[in-house]
PDB file of N, CA and C in Angstrom:
ATOM      1  N   MET A   1       0.834  -1.184   0.000  1.00  0.00           N
ATOM      2  CA  MET A   1       0.000   0.000   0.000  1.00  0.00           C
ATOM      3  C   MET A   1       0.877   1.244   0.000  1.00  0.00           C
ATOM      4  N   ARG A   2       0.579   2.152  -0.860  1.00  0.00           N
ATOM      5  CA  ARG A   2       1.378   3.373  -0.994  1.00  0.00           C
ATOM      6  C   ARG A   2       0.941   4.409   0.036  1.00  0.00           C
ATOM      7  N   ALA A   3       1.908   5.025   0.674  1.00  0.00           N
ATOM      8  CA  ALA A   3       1.599   6.066   1.656  1.00  0.00           C
ATOM      9  C   ALA A   3       1.111   7.317   0.945  1.00  0.00           C
ATOM     10  N   THR A   4       0.140   7.974   1.554  1.00  0.00           N
ATOM     11  CA  THR A   4      -0.381   9.219   1.009  1.00  0.00           C
ATOM     12  C   THR A   4       0.318  10.385   1.698  1.00  0.00           C
ATOM     13  N   THR A   5       0.867  11.270   0.921  1.00  0.00           N
ATOM     14  CA  THR A   5       1.527  12.442   1.486  1.00  0.00           C
ATOM     15  C   THR A   5       0.566  13.619   1.449  1.00  0.00           C
ATOM     16  N   PRO A   6       0.796  14.627   2.289  1.00  0.00           N
ATOM     17  CA  PRO A   6      -0.081  15.806   2.225  1.00  0.00           C
ATOM     18  C   PRO A   6      -0.116  16.433   0.839  1.00  0.00           C
ATOM     19  N   ILE A   7       1.009  16.421   0.131  1.00  0.00           N
ATOM     20  CA  ILE A   7       1.048  17.020  -1.205  1.00  0.00           C
ATOM     21  C   ILE A   7       0.183  16.219  -2.169  1.00  0.00           C
ATOM     22  N   SER A   8       0.290  14.888  -2.152  1.00  0.00           N
ATOM     23  CA  SER A   8      -0.527  14.095  -3.064  1.00  0.00           C
ATOM     24  C   SER A   8      -2.001  14.191  -2.692  1.00  0.00           C
ATOM     25  N   THR A   9      -2.296  14.347  -1.400  1.00  0.00           N
ATOM     26  CA  THR A   9      -3.679  14.525  -0.958  1.00  0.00           C
ATOM     27  C   THR A   9      -4.251  15.810  -1.526  1.00  0.00           C
ATOM     28  N   LEU A  10      -3.499  16.892  -1.430  1.00  0.00           N
ATOM     29  CA  LEU A  10      -3.984  18.161  -1.951  1.00  0.00           C
ATOM     30  C   LEU A  10      -4.024  18.159  -3.471  1.00  0.00           C
ATOM     31  N   ALA A  11      -3.082  17.488  -4.097  1.00  0.00           N
ATOM     32  CA  ALA A  11      -3.091  17.389  -5.557  1.00  0.00           C
ATOM     33  C   ALA A  11      -4.346  16.660  -6.022  1.00  0.00           C
ATOM     34  N   PHE A  12      -4.697  15.590  -5.321  1.00  0.00           N
ATOM     35  CA  PHE A  12      -5.923  14.859  -5.650  1.00  0.00           C
ATOM     36  C   PHE A  12      -7.132  15.787  -5.546  1.00  0.00           C
ATOM     37  N   SER A  13      -7.159  16.568  -4.482  1.00  0.00           N
ATOM     38  CA  SER A  13      -8.298  17.442  -4.229  1.00  0.00           C
ATOM     39  C   SER A  13      -8.480  18.471  -5.330  1.00  0.00           C
ATOM     40  N   THR A  14      -7.404  18.986  -5.859  1.00  0.00           N
ATOM     41  CA  THR A  14      -7.510  20.021  -6.883  1.00  0.00           C
ATOM     42  C   THR A  14      -7.868  19.450  -8.246  1.00  0.00           C
ATOM     43  N   LYS A  15      -7.745  18.125  -8.425  1.00  0.00           N
ATOM     44  CA  LYS A  15      -8.069  17.515  -9.714  1.00  0.00           C
ATOM     45  C   LYS A  15      -9.558  17.225  -9.863  1.00  0.00           C
ATOM     46  N   GLN A  16     -10.315  17.334  -8.786  1.00  0.00           N
ATOM     47  CA  GLN A  16     -11.742  17.060  -8.858  1.00  0.00           C
ATOM     48  C   GLN A  16     -12.413  18.164  -9.664  1.00  0.00           C
ATOM     49  N   LYS A  17     -13.149  17.777 -10.706  1.00  0.00           N
ATOM     50  CA  LYS A  17     -13.680  18.777 -11.620  1.00  0.00           C
ATOM     51  C   LYS A  17     -15.199  18.871 -11.622  1.00  0.00           C
ATOM     52  N   ASN A  18     -15.894  18.028 -10.895  1.00  0.00           N
ATOM     53  CA  ASN A  18     -17.351  18.039 -11.028  1.00  0.00           C
ATOM     54  C   ASN A  18     -18.043  18.818  -9.912  1.00  0.00           C
ATOM     55  N   PHE A  19     -17.341  19.721  -9.231  1.00  0.00           N
ATOM     56  CA  PHE A  19     -17.987  20.576  -8.261  1.00  0.00           C
ATOM     57  C   PHE A  19     -18.610  21.753  -9.001  1.00  0.00           C
ATOM     58  N   PRO A  20     -19.834  22.136  -8.617  1.00  0.00           N
ATOM     59  CA  PRO A  20     -20.463  23.264  -9.303  1.00  0.00           C
ATOM     60  C   PRO A  20     -19.743  24.575  -9.000  1.00  0.00           C
ATOM     61  N   ARG A  21     -19.942  25.529  -9.846  1.00  0.00           N
ATOM     62  CA  ARG A  21     -19.378  26.859  -9.613  1.00  0.00           C
ATOM     63  C   ARG A  21     -20.117  27.489  -8.439  1.00  0.00           C
ATOM     64  N   PRO A  22     -19.517  28.503  -7.806  1.00  0.00           N
ATOM     65  CA  PRO A  22     -20.136  29.087  -6.608  1.00  0.00           C
ATOM     66  C   PRO A  22     -21.361  29.956  -6.904  1.00  0.00           C
ATOM     67  N   ASN A  23     -22.358  29.363  -7.547  1.00  0.00           N
ATOM     68  CA  ASN A  23     -23.585  30.107  -7.835  1.00  0.00           C
ATOM     69  C   ASN A  23     -24.767  29.518  -7.059  1.00  0.00           C
ATOM     70  N   HIS A  24     -24.472  28.874  -5.940  1.00  0.00           N
ATOM     71  CA  HIS A  24     -25.473  28.337  -5.026  1.00  0.00           C
ATOM     72  C   HIS A  24     -26.331  27.247  -5.649  1.00  0.00           C
ATOM     73  N   VAL A  25     -25.767  26.475  -6.558  1.00  0.00           N
ATOM     74  CA  VAL A  25     -26.444  25.328  -7.133  1.00  0.00           C
ATOM     75  C   VAL A  25     -26.238  24.164  -6.177  1.00  0.00           C
ATOM     76  N   ALA A  26     -27.276  23.394  -5.954  1.00  0.00           N
ATOM     77  CA  ALA A  26     -27.182  22.247  -5.051  1.00  0.00           C
ATOM     78  C   ALA A  26     -26.152  21.242  -5.580  1.00  0.00           C
ATOM     79  N   LEU A  27     -25.444  20.612  -4.652  1.00  0.00           N
ATOM     80  CA  LEU A  27     -24.457  19.603  -5.032  1.00  0.00           C
ATOM     81  C   LEU A  27     -25.150  18.294  -5.375  1.00  0.00           C
ATOM     82  N   GLY A  28     -24.665  17.634  -6.412  1.00  0.00           N
ATOM     83  CA  GLY A  28     -25.139  16.299  -6.734  1.00  0.00           C
ATOM     84  C   GLY A  28     -24.543  15.296  -5.765  1.00  0.00           C
ATOM     85  N   LYS A  29     -25.061  14.070  -5.775  1.00  0.00           N
ATOM     86  CA  LYS A  29     -24.578  13.044  -4.843  1.00  0.00           C
ATOM     87  C   LYS A  29     -23.091  12.754  -5.041  1.00  0.00           C
ATOM     88  N   LYS A  30     -22.655  12.668  -6.289  1.00  0.00           N
ATOM     89  CA  LYS A  30     -21.251  12.364  -6.554  1.00  0.00           C
ATOM     90  C   LYS A  30     -20.347  13.508  -6.078  1.00  0.00           C
ATOM     91  N   ALA A  31     -20.750  14.745  -6.352  1.00  0.00           N
ATOM     92  CA  ALA A  31     -19.953  15.894  -5.929  1.00  0.00           C
ATOM     93  C   ALA A  31     -19.902  15.985  -4.408  1.00  0.00           C
ATOM     94  N   LEU A  32     -21.025  15.716  -3.745  1.00  0.00           N
ATOM     95  CA  LEU A  32     -21.054  15.762  -2.282  1.00  0.00           C
ATOM     96  C   LEU A  32     -20.147  14.691  -1.693  1.00  0.00           C
ATOM     97  N   LYS A  33     -20.165  13.496  -2.273  1.00  0.00           N
ATOM     98  CA  LYS A  33     -19.287  12.424  -1.794  1.00  0.00           C
ATOM     99  C   LYS A  33     -17.825  12.831  -1.953  1.00  0.00           C
ATOM    100  N   GLU A  34     -17.482  13.403  -3.088  1.00  0.00           N
ATOM    101  CA  GLU A  34     -16.100  13.820  -3.318  1.00  0.00           C
ATOM    102  C   GLU A  34     -15.706  14.969  -2.394  1.00  0.00           C
ATOM    103  N   LEU A  35     -16.624  15.888  -2.127  1.00  0.00           N
ATOM    104  CA  LEU A  35     -16.348  16.976  -1.198  1.00  0.00           C
ATOM    105  C   LEU A  35     -16.095  16.433   0.204  1.00  0.00           C
ATOM    106  N   LYS A  36     -16.867  15.426   0.608  1.00  0.00           N
ATOM    107  CA  LYS A  36     -16.646  14.785   1.912  1.00  0.00           C
ATOM    108  C   LYS A  36     -15.283  14.100   1.945  1.00  0.00           C
ATOM    109  N   ASP A  37     -14.895  13.465   0.837  1.00  0.00           N
ATOM    110  CA  ASP A  37     -13.570  12.826   0.765  1.00  0.00           C
ATOM    111  C   ASP A  37     -12.461  13.877   0.898  1.00  0.00           C
ATOM    112  N   VAL A  38     -12.632  15.012   0.253  1.00  0.00           N
ATOM    113  CA  VAL A  38     -11.643  16.091   0.343  1.00  0.00           C
ATOM    114  C   VAL A  38     -11.557  16.593   1.784  1.00  0.00           C
ATOM    115  N   ALA A  39     -12.714  16.736   2.446  1.00  0.00           N
ATOM    116  CA  ALA A  39     -12.728  17.195   3.837  1.00  0.00           C
ATOM    117  C   ALA A  39     -11.977  16.206   4.732  1.00  0.00           C
ATOM    118  N   LYS A  40     -12.180  14.910   4.511  1.00  0.00           N
ATOM    119  CA  LYS A  40     -11.466  13.908   5.311  1.00  0.00           C
ATOM    120  C   LYS A  40      -9.965  13.988   5.078  1.00  0.00           C
ATOM    121  N   ARG A  41      -9.576  14.165   3.826  1.00  0.00           N
ATOM    122  CA  ARG A  41      -8.146  14.253   3.507  1.00  0.00           C
ATOM    123  C   ARG A  41      -7.519  15.499   4.132  1.00  0.00           C
ATOM    124  N   LEU A  42      -8.224  16.619   4.050  1.00  0.00           N
ATOM    125  CA  LEU A  42      -7.707  17.844   4.647  1.00  0.00           C
ATOM    126  C   LEU A  42      -7.622  17.701   6.162  1.00  0.00           C
ATOM    127  N   TYR A  43      -8.609  17.051   6.755  1.00  0.00           N
ATOM    128  CA  TYR A  43      -8.564  16.816   8.203  1.00  0.00           C
ATOM    129  C   TYR A  43      -7.324  16.002   8.572  1.00  0.00           C
ATOM    130  N   ARG A  44      -7.026  14.990   7.782  1.00  0.00           N
ATOM    131  CA  ARG A  44      -5.828  14.173   8.068  1.00  0.00           C
ATOM    132  C   ARG A  44      -4.555  15.008   7.993  1.00  0.00           C
ATOM    133  N   VAL A  45      -4.480  15.914   7.031  1.00  0.00           N
ATOM    134  CA  VAL A  45      -3.319  16.802   6.910  1.00  0.00           C
ATOM    135  C   VAL A  45      -3.213  17.683   8.151  1.00  0.00           C
ATOM    136  N   LEU A  46      -4.341  18.259   8.579  1.00  0.00           N
ATOM    137  CA  LEU A  46      -4.334  19.119   9.758  1.00  0.00           C
ATOM    138  C   LEU A  46      -4.001  18.332  11.025  1.00  0.00           C
ATOM    139  N   ALA A  47      -4.532  17.118  11.138  1.00  0.00           N
ATOM    140  CA  ALA A  47      -4.223  16.287  12.309  1.00  0.00           C
ATOM    141  C   ALA A  47      -2.740  15.935  12.332  1.00  0.00           C
ATOM    142  N   HIS A  48      -2.176  15.621  11.172  1.00  0.00           N
ATOM    143  CA  HIS A  48      -0.739  15.335  11.107  1.00  0.00           C
ATOM    144  C   HIS A  48       0.057  16.553  11.574  1.00  0.00           C
ATOM    145  N   ALA A  49      -0.325  17.721  11.078  1.00  0.00           N
ATOM    146  CA  ALA A  49       0.382  18.942  11.481  1.00  0.00           C
ATOM    147  C   ALA A  49       0.286  19.146  12.983  1.00  0.00           C
ATOM    148  N   TYR A  50      -0.885  18.888  13.557  1.00  0.00           N
ATOM    149  CA  TYR A  50      -1.071  19.079  14.993  1.00  0.00           C
ATOM    150  C   TYR A  50      -0.198  18.112  15.796  1.00  0.00           C
ATOM    151  N   TYR A  51      -0.242  16.838  15.449  1.00  0.00           N
ATOM    152  CA  TYR A  51       0.463  15.830  16.256  1.00  0.00           C
ATOM    153  C   TYR A  51       1.960  15.761  16.003  1.00  0.00           C
ATOM    154  N   HIS A  52       2.422  16.183  14.834  1.00  0.00           N
ATOM    155  CA  HIS A  52       3.845  16.061  14.521  1.00  0.00           C
ATOM    156  C   HIS A  52       4.585  17.399  14.456  1.00  0.00           C
ATOM    157  N   HIS A  53       3.840  18.486  14.402  1.00  0.00           N
ATOM    158  CA  HIS A  53       4.437  19.823  14.319  1.00  0.00           C
ATOM    159  C   HIS A  53       3.610  20.781  15.176  1.00  0.00           C
ATOM    160  N   LYS A  54       3.376  20.377  16.428  1.00  0.00           N
ATOM    161  CA  LYS A  54       2.401  21.047  17.284  1.00  0.00           C
ATOM    162  C   LYS A  54       2.679  22.538  17.480  1.00  0.00           C
ATOM    163  N   GLU A  55       3.917  22.903  17.728  1.00  0.00           N
ATOM    164  CA  GLU A  55       4.221  24.321  17.955  1.00  0.00           C
ATOM    165  C   GLU A  55       3.891  25.165  16.727  1.00  0.00           C
ATOM    166  N   LEU A  56       4.274  24.675  15.549  1.00  0.00           N
ATOM    167  CA  LEU A  56       3.954  25.411  14.316  1.00  0.00           C
ATOM    168  C   LEU A  56       2.448  25.468  14.085  1.00  0.00           C
ATOM    169  N   PHE A  57       1.778  24.338  14.339  1.00  0.00           N
ATOM    170  CA  PHE A  57       0.329  24.285  14.165  1.00  0.00           C
ATOM    171  C   PHE A  57      -0.355  25.315  15.063  1.00  0.00           C
ATOM    172  N   GLU A  58       0.028  25.330  16.344  1.00  0.00           N
ATOM    173  CA  GLU A  58      -0.613  26.236  17.291  1.00  0.00           C
ATOM    174  C   GLU A  58      -0.348  27.699  16.940  1.00  0.00           C
ATOM    175  N   GLU A  59       0.859  28.000  16.502  1.00  0.00           N
ATOM    176  CA  GLU A  59       1.176  29.376  16.090  1.00  0.00           C
ATOM    177  C   GLU A  59       0.326  29.781  14.880  1.00  0.00           C
ATOM    178  N   PHE A  60       0.254  28.885  13.891  1.00  0.00           N
ATOM    179  CA  PHE A  60      -0.532  29.160  12.687  1.00  0.00           C
ATOM    180  C   PHE A  60      -2.016  29.274  13.029  1.00  0.00           C
ATOM    181  N   GLU A  61      -2.492  28.412  13.919  1.00  0.00           N
ATOM    182  CA  GLU A  61      -3.901  28.440  14.310  1.00  0.00           C
ATOM    183  C   GLU A  61      -4.251  29.738  15.045  1.00  0.00           C
ATOM    184  N   ARG A  62      -3.326  30.217  15.875  1.00  0.00           N
ATOM    185  CA  ARG A  62      -3.562  31.500  16.564  1.00  0.00           C
ATOM    186  C   ARG A  62      -3.715  32.643  15.555  1.00  0.00           C
ATOM    187  N   LYS A  63      -2.952  32.593  14.491  1.00  0.00           N
ATOM    188  CA  LYS A  63      -2.978  33.669  13.490  1.00  0.00           C
ATOM    189  C   LYS A  63      -4.162  33.555  12.526  1.00  0.00           C
ATOM    190  N   THR A  64      -4.545  32.325  12.174  1.00  0.00           N
ATOM    191  CA  THR A  64      -5.517  32.151  11.093  1.00  0.00           C
ATOM    192  C   THR A  64      -6.836  31.500  11.491  1.00  0.00           C
ATOM    193  N   SER A  65      -6.849  30.770  12.593  1.00  0.00           N
ATOM    194  CA  SER A  65      -8.034  29.988  13.016  1.00  0.00           C
ATOM    195  C   SER A  65      -8.483  29.032  11.909  1.00  0.00           C
ATOM    196  N   LEU A  66      -7.546  28.541  11.129  1.00  0.00           N
ATOM    197  CA  LEU A  66      -7.878  27.664  10.006  1.00  0.00           C
ATOM    198  C   LEU A  66      -8.610  26.416  10.467  1.00  0.00           C
ATOM    199  N   PHE A  67      -8.076  25.712  11.473  1.00  0.00           N
ATOM    200  CA  PHE A  67      -8.730  24.482  11.895  1.00  0.00           C
ATOM    201  C   PHE A  67     -10.092  24.763  12.517  1.00  0.00           C
ATOM    202  N   ARG A  68     -10.190  25.807  13.297  1.00  0.00           N
ATOM    203  CA  ARG A  68     -11.483  26.154  13.919  1.00  0.00           C
ATOM    204  C   ARG A  68     -12.525  26.413  12.821  1.00  0.00           C
ATOM    205  N   ARG A  69     -12.153  27.175  11.801  1.00  0.00           N
ATOM    206  CA  ARG A  69     -13.087  27.476  10.707  1.00  0.00           C
ATOM    207  C   ARG A  69     -13.407  26.223   9.902  1.00  0.00           C
ATOM    208  N   PHE A  70     -12.401  25.384   9.655  1.00  0.00           N
ATOM    209  CA  PHE A  70     -12.611  24.127   8.926  1.00  0.00           C
ATOM    210  C   PHE A  70     -13.565  23.223   9.705  1.00  0.00           C
ATOM    211  N   SER A  71     -13.361  23.130  11.003  1.00  0.00           N
ATOM    212  CA  SER A  71     -14.212  22.299  11.846  1.00  0.00           C
ATOM    213  C   SER A  71     -15.662  22.781  11.812  1.00  0.00           C
ATOM    214  N   LYS A  72     -15.856  24.096  11.888  1.00  0.00           N
ATOM    215  CA  LYS A  72     -17.211  24.651  11.829  1.00  0.00           C
ATOM    216  C   LYS A  72     -17.855  24.398  10.469  1.00  0.00           C
ATOM    217  N   LEU A  73     -17.079  24.525   9.409  1.00  0.00           N
ATOM    218  CA  LEU A  73     -17.586  24.259   8.061  1.00  0.00           C
ATOM    219  C   LEU A  73     -18.047  22.809   7.941  1.00  0.00           C
ATOM    220  N   CYS A  74     -17.218  21.886   8.412  1.00  0.00           N
ATOM    221  CA  CYS A  74     -17.568  20.457   8.338  1.00  0.00           C
ATOM    222  C   CYS A  74     -18.820  20.155   9.148  1.00  0.00           C
ATOM    223  N   THR A  75     -18.951  20.775  10.304  1.00  0.00           N
ATOM    224  CA  THR A  75     -20.125  20.554  11.146  1.00  0.00           C
ATOM    225  C   THR A  75     -21.370  21.145  10.494  1.00  0.00           C
ATOM    226  N   LYS A  76     -21.269  22.376  10.018  1.00  0.00           N
ATOM    227  CA  LYS A  76     -22.421  23.062   9.432  1.00  0.00           C
ATOM    228  C   LYS A  76     -22.989  22.315   8.232  1.00  0.00           C
ATOM    229  N   TYR A  77     -22.103  21.838   7.354  1.00  0.00           N
ATOM    230  CA  TYR A  77     -22.552  21.188   6.128  1.00  0.00           C
ATOM    231  C   TYR A  77     -22.466  19.674   6.185  1.00  0.00           C
ATOM    232  N   LYS A  78     -22.215  19.133   7.390  1.00  0.00           N
ATOM    233  CA  LYS A  78     -22.169  17.679   7.620  1.00  0.00           C
ATOM    234  C   LYS A  78     -21.215  16.996   6.652  1.00  0.00           C
ATOM    235  N   LEU A  79     -20.027  17.582   6.510  1.00  0.00           N
ATOM    236  CA  LEU A  79     -19.026  17.020   5.597  1.00  0.00           C
ATOM    237  C   LEU A  79     -18.243  15.888   6.246  1.00  0.00           C
ATOM    238  N   ALA A  80     -18.091  15.948   7.539  1.00  0.00           N
ATOM    239  CA  ALA A  80     -17.344  14.910   8.239  1.00  0.00           C
ATOM    240  C   ALA A  80     -17.985  14.712   9.601  1.00  0.00           C
ATOM    241  N   ASN A  81     -18.093  13.476  10.002  1.00  0.00           N
ATOM    242  CA  ASN A  81     -18.704  13.163  11.283  1.00  0.00           C
ATOM    243  C   ASN A  81     -17.602  12.733  12.237  1.00  0.00           C
ATOM    244  N   PHE A  82     -16.824  13.694  12.690  1.00  0.00           N
ATOM    245  CA  PHE A  82     -15.748  13.380  13.618  1.00  0.00           C
ATOM    246  C   PHE A  82     -15.793  14.310  14.810  1.00  0.00           C
ATOM    247  N   THR A  83     -15.361  13.774  15.930  1.00  0.00           N
ATOM    248  CA  THR A  83     -15.148  14.604  17.097  1.00  0.00           C
ATOM    249  C   THR A  83     -13.690  14.990  17.027  1.00  0.00           C
ATOM    250  N   PRO A  84     -13.394  16.254  16.813  1.00  0.00           N
ATOM    251  CA  PRO A  84     -12.000  16.628  16.590  1.00  0.00           C
ATOM    252  C   PRO A  84     -11.090  16.257  17.759  1.00  0.00           C
ATOM    253  N   PRO A  85     -10.091  15.393  17.514  1.00  0.00           N
ATOM    254  CA  PRO A  85      -9.126  15.116  18.560  1.00  0.00           C
ATOM    255  C   PRO A  85      -8.151  16.283  18.737  1.00  0.00           C
ATOM    256  N   ILE A  86      -8.263  17.257  17.845  1.00  0.00           N
ATOM    257  CA  ILE A  86      -7.429  18.450  17.973  1.00  0.00           C
ATOM    258  C   ILE A  86      -8.205  19.440  18.826  1.00  0.00           C
ATOM    259  N   PRO A  87      -7.676  19.789  20.010  1.00  0.00           N
ATOM    260  CA  PRO A  87      -8.402  20.719  20.879  1.00  0.00           C
ATOM    261  C   PRO A  87      -8.590  22.082  20.220  1.00  0.00           C
ATOM    262  N   LEU A  88      -9.768  22.621  20.351  1.00  0.00           N
ATOM    263  CA  LEU A  88     -10.049  23.930  19.776  1.00  0.00           C
ATOM    264  C   LEU A  88      -9.816  25.051  20.765  1.00  0.00           C
ATOM    265  N   GLY A  89      -9.517  24.744  21.996  1.00  0.00           N
ATOM    266  CA  GLY A  89      -9.238  25.773  22.990  1.00  0.00           C
ATOM    267  C   GLY A  89     -10.423  26.021  23.894  1.00  0.00           C
ATOM    268  N   ASP A  90     -10.180  26.749  24.973  1.00  0.00           N
ATOM    269  CA  ASP A  90     -11.212  27.027  25.968  1.00  0.00           C
ATOM    270  C   ASP A  90     -12.228  28.038  25.515  1.00  0.00           C
ATOM    271  N   ASP A  91     -11.872  28.850  24.531  1.00  0.00           N
ATOM    272  CA  ASP A  91     -12.776  29.926  24.092  1.00  0.00           C
ATOM    273  C   ASP A  91     -13.694  29.504  22.972  1.00  0.00           C
ATOM    274  N   GLU A  92     -13.921  28.192  22.833  1.00  0.00           N
ATOM    275  CA  GLU A  92     -14.790  27.707  21.754  1.00  0.00           C
ATOM    276  C   GLU A  92     -16.201  28.221  21.962  1.00  0.00           C
ATOM    277  N   GLU A  93     -16.826  28.614  20.870  1.00  0.00           N
ATOM    278  CA  GLU A  93     -18.176  29.187  20.936  1.00  0.00           C
ATOM    279  C   GLU A  93     -19.206  28.112  21.130  1.00  0.00           C
TER     280      GLU A  93
END
C-alpha cells in the first residue's frame, strides 16, 4: 500500500472537476461524496500537522483559526462526522 503524502492529498483534491461553480447550485450526490472525501483528507493533513508539528500548528492556528473554521464548516454542512481530537481551545463558541 502506498503512503499518502499531504502534497498528493492536496493534488488529488484540486483535480476534482465536477464541483459546481459558486452560484449556489445544489451539489449532486457524486460531488457531495467527493467533497466529503476532500474534507477527510484535509482533516488528516491538519491532524498530522497538529500531532507532529504542534508548535507550528498552534502558532498558525492563533494567526488564522484555520482548523477552527474548517471544523465549523464540516459541522455546518455535515461534511465529516468526527469529534476533533485536535483541541479547539477554551474559548470555543
